[in-house]
Structure formats: structure tokens, C-alpha cells
Short mmCIF file of N, CA and C in Angstrom, two decimals:
data_model
loop_
_atom_site.label_atom_id
_atom_site.label_comp_id
_atom_site.label_asym_id
_atom_site.label_seq_id
_atom_site.Cartn_x
_atom_site.Cartn_y
_atom_site.Cartn_z
N MET A 84 200.84 111.41 82.56
CA MET A 84 200.93 110.29 83.40
C MET A 84 201.45 109.03 83.45
N THR A 85 200.57 108.49 82.21
CA THR A 85 201.14 107.32 81.97
C THR A 85 202.64 106.86 81.69
N ALA A 86 202.92 107.63 80.71
CA ALA A 86 204.58 107.43 80.15
C ALA A 86 205.72 107.44 81.30
N VAL A 87 205.19 108.53 81.88
CA VAL A 87 206.14 108.66 83.06
C VAL A 87 206.20 107.28 83.80
N LEU A 88 205.04 106.25 84.18
CA LEU A 88 205.04 105.24 85.17
C LEU A 88 205.68 104.56 84.18
N VAL A 89 205.77 104.29 82.79
CA VAL A 89 206.01 103.46 82.19
C VAL A 89 207.90 103.52 82.19
N VAL A 90 208.30 104.72 82.15
CA VAL A 90 209.34 105.18 82.24
C VAL A 90 210.00 104.64 83.64
N VAL A 91 209.62 104.94 84.49
CA VAL A 91 209.86 104.48 85.85
C VAL A 91 209.89 103.34 86.12
N GLY A 92 209.25 102.72 85.71
CA GLY A 92 209.35 100.73 85.55
C GLY A 92 210.20 100.67 84.80
N GLY A 93 210.20 100.86 83.75
CA GLY A 93 211.59 100.94 82.59
C GLY A 93 212.76 100.68 83.08
N MET A 94 213.03 102.48 83.78
CA MET A 94 214.46 102.08 84.89
C MET A 94 214.85 101.18 85.70
N LEU A 95 213.64 100.58 86.05
CA LEU A 95 214.20 99.52 86.98
C LEU A 95 213.88 98.13 86.32
N GLY A 96 213.04 97.91 85.68
CA GLY A 96 213.61 96.51 84.74
C GLY A 96 214.91 96.27 83.76
N ALA A 97 215.30 97.35 83.45
CA ALA A 97 216.31 97.56 82.31
C ALA A 97 217.75 96.97 83.02
N PRO A 98 218.06 97.47 84.52
CA PRO A 98 219.03 97.24 85.18
C PRO A 98 219.03 95.88 85.70
N ALA A 99 217.57 95.64 86.03
CA ALA A 99 217.50 93.97 86.77
C ALA A 99 217.75 93.02 85.75
N ARG A 100 217.31 93.21 84.37
CA ARG A 100 217.57 92.23 82.69
C ARG A 100 219.05 92.24 82.99
N TYR A 101 219.79 93.14 83.09
CA TYR A 101 221.07 93.17 82.77
C TYR A 101 221.59 92.34 84.03
N LEU A 102 221.78 92.28 85.22
CA LEU A 102 222.15 91.99 86.18
C LEU A 102 221.66 90.74 86.14
N VAL A 103 220.78 90.56 86.05
CA VAL A 103 220.28 88.78 85.97
C VAL A 103 220.76 88.03 85.15
N ASP A 104 220.96 88.67 83.87
CA ASP A 104 221.35 87.56 82.65
C ASP A 104 223.07 87.63 83.28
N ARG A 105 223.95 89.01 83.45
CA ARG A 105 225.27 88.64 84.39
C ARG A 105 225.62 87.47 85.10
N ALA A 106 224.48 87.76 86.32
CA ALA A 106 224.55 86.67 87.40
C ALA A 106 224.26 85.70 86.54
N VAL A 107 223.28 84.67 85.53
CA VAL A 107 223.33 83.89 85.11
C VAL A 107 224.42 83.47 84.69
N ALA A 108 224.97 84.16 84.02
CA ALA A 108 225.98 84.03 82.91
C ALA A 108 227.34 83.40 83.68
N ARG A 109 227.43 84.15 84.82
CA ARG A 109 228.70 83.93 85.90
C ARG A 109 228.36 82.38 86.45
N ARG A 110 227.35 82.08 86.62
CA ARG A 110 226.88 80.75 87.33
C ARG A 110 227.02 79.90 86.71
N PHE A 111 226.30 79.64 85.25
CA PHE A 111 226.72 78.82 84.53
C PHE A 111 227.12 78.95 83.29
N ASP A 112 228.48 78.25 82.78
CA ASP A 112 229.25 78.46 82.00
C ASP A 112 228.47 77.55 80.56
N SER A 113 227.48 78.27 79.68
CA SER A 113 226.53 77.35 78.72
C SER A 113 226.68 77.87 77.41
N VAL A 114 226.62 77.35 76.67
CA VAL A 114 226.22 77.78 75.40
C VAL A 114 224.97 78.24 75.32
N PHE A 115 224.13 77.83 75.72
CA PHE A 115 222.74 78.26 75.71
C PHE A 115 222.42 79.74 76.81
N PRO A 116 221.70 80.32 75.77
CA PRO A 116 221.36 81.49 76.47
C PRO A 116 220.54 81.39 77.77
N LEU A 117 220.85 81.33 78.28
CA LEU A 117 220.01 81.10 80.17
C LEU A 117 220.02 82.19 80.99
N GLY A 118 220.62 82.95 80.89
CA GLY A 118 219.88 84.42 81.42
C GLY A 118 218.68 85.06 80.51
N THR A 119 218.62 84.74 79.36
CA THR A 119 217.98 85.52 78.55
C THR A 119 216.38 84.52 78.69
N LEU A 120 216.73 83.23 78.87
CA LEU A 120 215.52 82.40 79.27
C LEU A 120 215.16 83.11 80.84
N VAL A 121 215.60 83.14 81.61
CA VAL A 121 215.20 83.35 83.05
C VAL A 121 214.92 84.85 83.00
N VAL A 122 215.05 85.61 82.04
CA VAL A 122 214.31 86.95 82.52
C VAL A 122 212.93 86.90 81.73
N ASN A 123 213.11 86.08 80.43
CA ASN A 123 211.67 86.44 79.47
C ASN A 123 210.67 85.49 80.48
N VAL A 124 211.38 84.47 81.28
CA VAL A 124 210.22 83.30 82.05
C VAL A 124 209.57 84.19 83.35
N CYS A 125 210.33 84.82 83.75
CA CYS A 125 210.21 85.61 85.06
C CYS A 125 209.20 86.77 84.75
N GLY A 126 209.28 87.35 83.92
CA GLY A 126 208.76 88.49 83.25
C GLY A 126 207.35 88.08 82.92
N SER A 127 207.23 87.14 82.29
CA SER A 127 206.01 86.79 81.45
C SER A 127 205.50 86.18 82.71
N MET A 128 205.56 85.37 83.77
CA MET A 128 204.90 84.97 84.89
C MET A 128 204.47 86.48 85.79
N LEU A 129 205.05 87.27 85.91
CA LEU A 129 204.59 88.68 86.71
C LEU A 129 204.13 89.32 86.06
N LEU A 130 204.06 89.27 84.64
CA LEU A 130 202.70 89.74 83.59
C LEU A 130 201.27 89.09 83.63
N GLY A 131 201.86 88.07 83.68
CA GLY A 131 200.68 86.92 84.02
C GLY A 131 199.91 87.49 85.36
N ALA A 132 200.44 87.15 86.41
CA ALA A 132 199.83 87.25 87.88
C ALA A 132 199.45 88.66 87.59
N LEU A 133 199.74 89.91 86.70
CA LEU A 133 199.46 91.47 87.22
C LEU A 133 198.23 91.10 86.23
N ILE A 134 198.01 90.27 85.64
CA ILE A 134 196.92 90.49 84.51
C ILE A 134 195.81 89.82 85.62
N GLY A 135 196.40 88.31 85.81
CA GLY A 135 195.52 87.76 86.47
C GLY A 135 194.51 87.88 87.78
N ALA A 136 195.55 89.11 88.61
CA ALA A 136 194.99 89.87 89.66
C ALA A 136 194.16 91.10 89.45
N GLY A 137 194.10 91.48 88.19
CA GLY A 137 193.24 92.56 88.11
C GLY A 137 194.07 93.99 88.06
N ALA A 138 195.03 93.91 88.15
CA ALA A 138 195.84 95.10 88.39
C ALA A 138 195.33 96.52 87.84
N ASN A 139 195.27 97.43 88.54
CA ASN A 139 194.93 98.94 88.29
C ASN A 139 195.92 99.13 86.97
N HIS A 140 195.34 100.37 86.39
CA HIS A 140 195.97 101.13 85.06
C HIS A 140 197.47 101.43 85.46
N TRP A 141 197.47 102.19 86.70
CA TRP A 141 198.85 102.85 87.10
C TRP A 141 200.06 101.54 87.48
N LEU A 142 199.48 100.34 88.02
CA LEU A 142 200.35 99.34 88.48
C LEU A 142 200.93 98.55 86.87
N LEU A 143 199.58 98.05 86.23
CA LEU A 143 200.11 97.59 84.99
C LEU A 143 200.99 98.22 83.80
N ALA A 144 200.76 99.90 84.14
CA ALA A 144 201.65 100.86 83.18
C ALA A 144 203.58 100.73 83.98
N THR A 145 203.36 100.80 85.34
CA THR A 145 204.44 100.64 85.64
C THR A 145 205.20 99.68 85.93
N ALA A 146 204.34 98.49 86.43
CA ALA A 146 205.06 96.99 86.62
C ALA A 146 204.95 96.36 85.44
N GLY A 147 203.88 96.19 84.49
CA GLY A 147 203.64 95.22 83.37
C GLY A 147 204.56 96.03 82.43
N VAL A 148 203.97 97.10 81.83
CA VAL A 148 204.53 97.44 80.51
C VAL A 148 206.13 97.99 80.67
N GLY A 149 205.61 98.87 82.02
CA GLY A 149 207.95 99.14 82.11
C GLY A 149 208.40 98.47 82.25
N PHE A 150 208.13 97.98 83.61
CA PHE A 150 209.42 96.76 84.47
C PHE A 150 209.26 95.54 83.48
N CYS A 151 208.22 95.08 83.47
CA CYS A 151 208.17 93.81 82.37
C CYS A 151 208.59 94.14 81.03
N GLY A 152 208.33 95.06 80.20
CA GLY A 152 208.84 95.06 79.03
C GLY A 152 210.59 95.66 79.08
N ALA A 153 211.01 96.15 80.20
CA ALA A 153 212.43 96.13 80.02
C ALA A 153 212.87 95.07 80.81
N LEU A 154 212.39 94.50 81.50
CA LEU A 154 213.03 93.07 81.78
C LEU A 154 213.26 91.70 80.90
N THR A 155 211.90 91.62 80.26
CA THR A 155 211.89 90.93 78.90
C THR A 155 212.75 91.35 78.00
N THR A 156 212.55 90.44 76.88
CA THR A 156 213.66 91.02 75.69
C THR A 156 213.35 89.74 74.12
N PHE A 157 212.35 90.19 73.37
CA PHE A 157 213.02 89.60 72.56
C PHE A 157 213.87 89.47 71.41
N SER A 158 214.30 90.76 71.37
CA SER A 158 214.96 91.38 70.35
C SER A 158 216.59 90.09 71.00
N THR A 159 216.93 90.26 72.00
CA THR A 159 218.20 89.74 72.65
C THR A 159 217.62 88.00 71.97
N PHE A 160 216.63 87.62 72.15
CA PHE A 160 216.27 86.17 72.19
C PHE A 160 216.36 85.65 70.63
N GLY A 161 215.53 86.81 69.73
CA GLY A 161 216.15 86.47 68.45
C GLY A 161 217.61 86.71 67.95
N TYR A 162 218.67 87.64 68.60
CA TYR A 162 219.67 87.48 68.15
C TYR A 162 220.38 86.22 68.92
N GLU A 163 219.90 86.05 69.98
CA GLU A 163 220.39 84.49 70.33
C GLU A 163 220.41 83.46 69.49
N THR A 164 219.58 83.19 69.08
CA THR A 164 219.09 82.32 68.23
C THR A 164 219.37 82.20 66.93
N VAL A 165 219.87 83.33 66.14
CA VAL A 165 220.57 83.37 64.99
C VAL A 165 221.82 83.29 65.37
N ARG A 166 222.74 84.15 66.36
CA ARG A 166 224.17 83.49 66.76
C ARG A 166 224.47 82.07 66.85
N LEU A 167 223.52 81.27 67.80
CA LEU A 167 223.52 79.96 67.72
C LEU A 167 223.26 79.20 66.60
N VAL A 168 222.71 79.75 65.59
CA VAL A 168 222.68 79.01 64.06
C VAL A 168 223.70 79.28 63.50
N GLU A 169 224.46 80.47 63.50
CA GLU A 169 225.52 81.04 62.50
C GLU A 169 226.74 79.88 63.27
N GLU A 170 226.69 80.15 64.46
CA GLU A 170 227.83 79.15 65.19
C GLU A 170 227.82 77.58 64.78
N GLY A 171 226.71 77.14 64.17
CA GLY A 171 226.75 75.81 63.98
C GLY A 171 225.86 74.87 64.90
N ALA A 172 225.49 75.82 66.14
CA ALA A 172 225.23 75.26 67.32
C ALA A 172 223.28 75.16 66.72
N TYR A 173 222.97 74.46 66.03
CA TYR A 173 221.93 74.06 65.29
C TYR A 173 220.90 73.62 66.67
N SER A 174 220.99 72.76 67.71
CA SER A 174 220.26 71.94 68.29
C SER A 174 219.94 72.80 69.48
N TYR A 175 220.97 73.70 69.78
CA TYR A 175 220.88 74.76 71.03
C TYR A 175 219.72 76.01 70.32
N ALA A 176 219.96 76.10 69.07
CA ALA A 176 219.33 77.26 68.42
C ALA A 176 217.63 76.46 68.68
N MET A 177 217.53 75.37 67.95
CA MET A 177 216.06 74.90 67.99
C MET A 177 215.65 75.12 69.81
N ALA A 178 216.50 74.39 70.35
CA ALA A 178 216.02 74.25 71.63
C ALA A 178 215.55 75.95 72.83
N ASN A 179 216.59 76.72 72.41
CA ASN A 179 216.09 77.60 72.66
C ASN A 179 214.84 78.30 72.43
N VAL A 180 214.53 78.60 70.97
CA VAL A 180 213.11 78.94 70.51
C VAL A 180 212.03 77.49 71.04
N VAL A 181 211.99 76.38 71.11
CA VAL A 181 211.22 75.94 71.89
C VAL A 181 211.45 75.71 73.34
N ILE A 182 212.23 75.84 74.08
CA ILE A 182 212.01 76.33 75.44
C ILE A 182 211.89 77.64 75.74
N GLY A 183 212.32 78.33 75.23
CA GLY A 183 211.93 79.72 75.45
C GLY A 183 210.61 80.15 75.12
N VAL A 184 209.82 80.12 74.07
CA VAL A 184 208.67 80.19 73.91
C VAL A 184 207.46 79.68 74.50
N SER A 185 207.72 78.06 75.07
CA SER A 185 206.98 77.37 75.61
C SER A 185 206.95 77.93 77.06
N ALA A 186 208.45 77.92 77.42
CA ALA A 186 208.20 78.18 79.09
C ALA A 186 207.52 79.82 79.31
N SER A 187 207.60 80.83 78.54
CA SER A 187 207.52 82.16 78.55
C SER A 187 205.86 81.88 78.49
N LEU A 188 205.21 81.14 77.80
CA LEU A 188 203.54 81.14 77.48
C LEU A 188 203.49 80.18 78.69
N ALA A 189 203.90 79.15 79.42
CA ALA A 189 203.19 78.27 80.17
C ALA A 189 203.35 79.41 81.59
N ALA A 190 204.70 79.89 81.68
CA ALA A 190 204.74 80.82 83.06
C ALA A 190 203.81 81.92 83.07
N ALA A 191 203.67 82.72 81.70
CA ALA A 191 202.22 83.43 81.75
C ALA A 191 201.02 83.41 81.94
N PHE A 192 200.51 82.13 81.78
CA PHE A 192 199.53 81.44 82.01
C PHE A 192 199.38 81.23 83.52
N LEU A 193 200.48 80.26 84.10
CA LEU A 193 200.34 80.09 85.56
C LEU A 193 200.42 81.78 86.26
N GLY A 194 201.24 82.33 86.03
CA GLY A 194 201.26 83.49 86.47
C GLY A 194 199.74 84.16 86.70
N GLY A 195 199.20 84.04 85.34
CA GLY A 195 197.96 84.68 85.45
C GLY A 195 196.83 83.48 86.59
N TRP A 196 197.08 82.34 86.35
CA TRP A 196 196.35 81.25 87.33
C TRP A 196 196.32 81.88 88.82
N LEU A 197 197.93 81.98 89.08
CA LEU A 197 198.00 82.67 90.75
C LEU A 197 197.44 83.84 90.87
N GLY A 198 197.78 84.47 90.12
CA GLY A 198 197.08 86.31 90.22
C GLY A 198 195.85 85.91 90.65
N GLN A 199 194.93 85.20 89.98
CA GLN A 199 193.60 84.81 90.50
C GLN A 199 193.31 84.11 91.65
N GLN A 200 194.18 83.04 92.23
CA GLN A 200 193.94 82.67 93.44
C GLN A 200 194.61 83.52 94.43
N VAL A 201 195.42 84.49 94.32
CA VAL A 201 195.84 85.31 95.48
C VAL A 201 195.51 86.49 95.61
N TRP A 202 194.71 86.67 94.37
CA TRP A 202 194.12 88.17 94.55
C TRP A 202 192.55 88.04 94.17
N PRO A 203 191.62 87.19 94.32
CA PRO A 203 190.37 87.09 93.46
C PRO A 203 189.37 88.03 93.65
#
């Protein structure tokens, strides 16, 4: 049953990831991969909030592992960083690593704290 919940969450998270990335790319014409940054930070905050709130097993499987797992993307983050390096955009590549990792971790901690405050 848990695998089914993960699949359901992933079926929602994957298209959400694609749509958010495309919407951000259309709105902001930038060499910096803002779409990936947005989905990774939002997904990290949501997962942190679920854990901070003490979400039950089925909610963590569906929203945490399934939705957040499909929404966030480390492989695209890695690919985009390598692409920036190959294009000679070293400062953008470094910024992508520093900002992406720092912002995602901060969002996870903030989400966890908010989850504890809202659902004590």
C-alpha cells in the first residue's frame, strides 16, 4: 500500500515540477537555473513542514516521498551545474551550488520549525 501512495504523490509532483520550472523560465530569462532552485526550495520546505508537524506514515509516503521526491530534483541540479561549467559560466555554477544547497537546507529547517508551530 505504501508504494501506491508514493506513486500517487509522484504522479502529482512530477508534472508540478515541470510546470513550475517552465513558468519560472518563461517569466525570468536567465542563465541561472531559477526553476530548479524554486522547486528544490519549495519541496524542501514542504518536506520539512511535514516532518516538523509529525505527519503520519501515509501522508509522509504520499506528500513527502512521492510528491516532494518527484517535485525536487538533484539530478537536474547536478546537470545544470555541469552545463554552466561547460559553458564557462563559472560564477553561475558556483552560485547554483552555494545558493541551491544553502537555500534548500534553510527551507527544510524553516519548514520543520513552521510545522512544529502550526501543528504542535
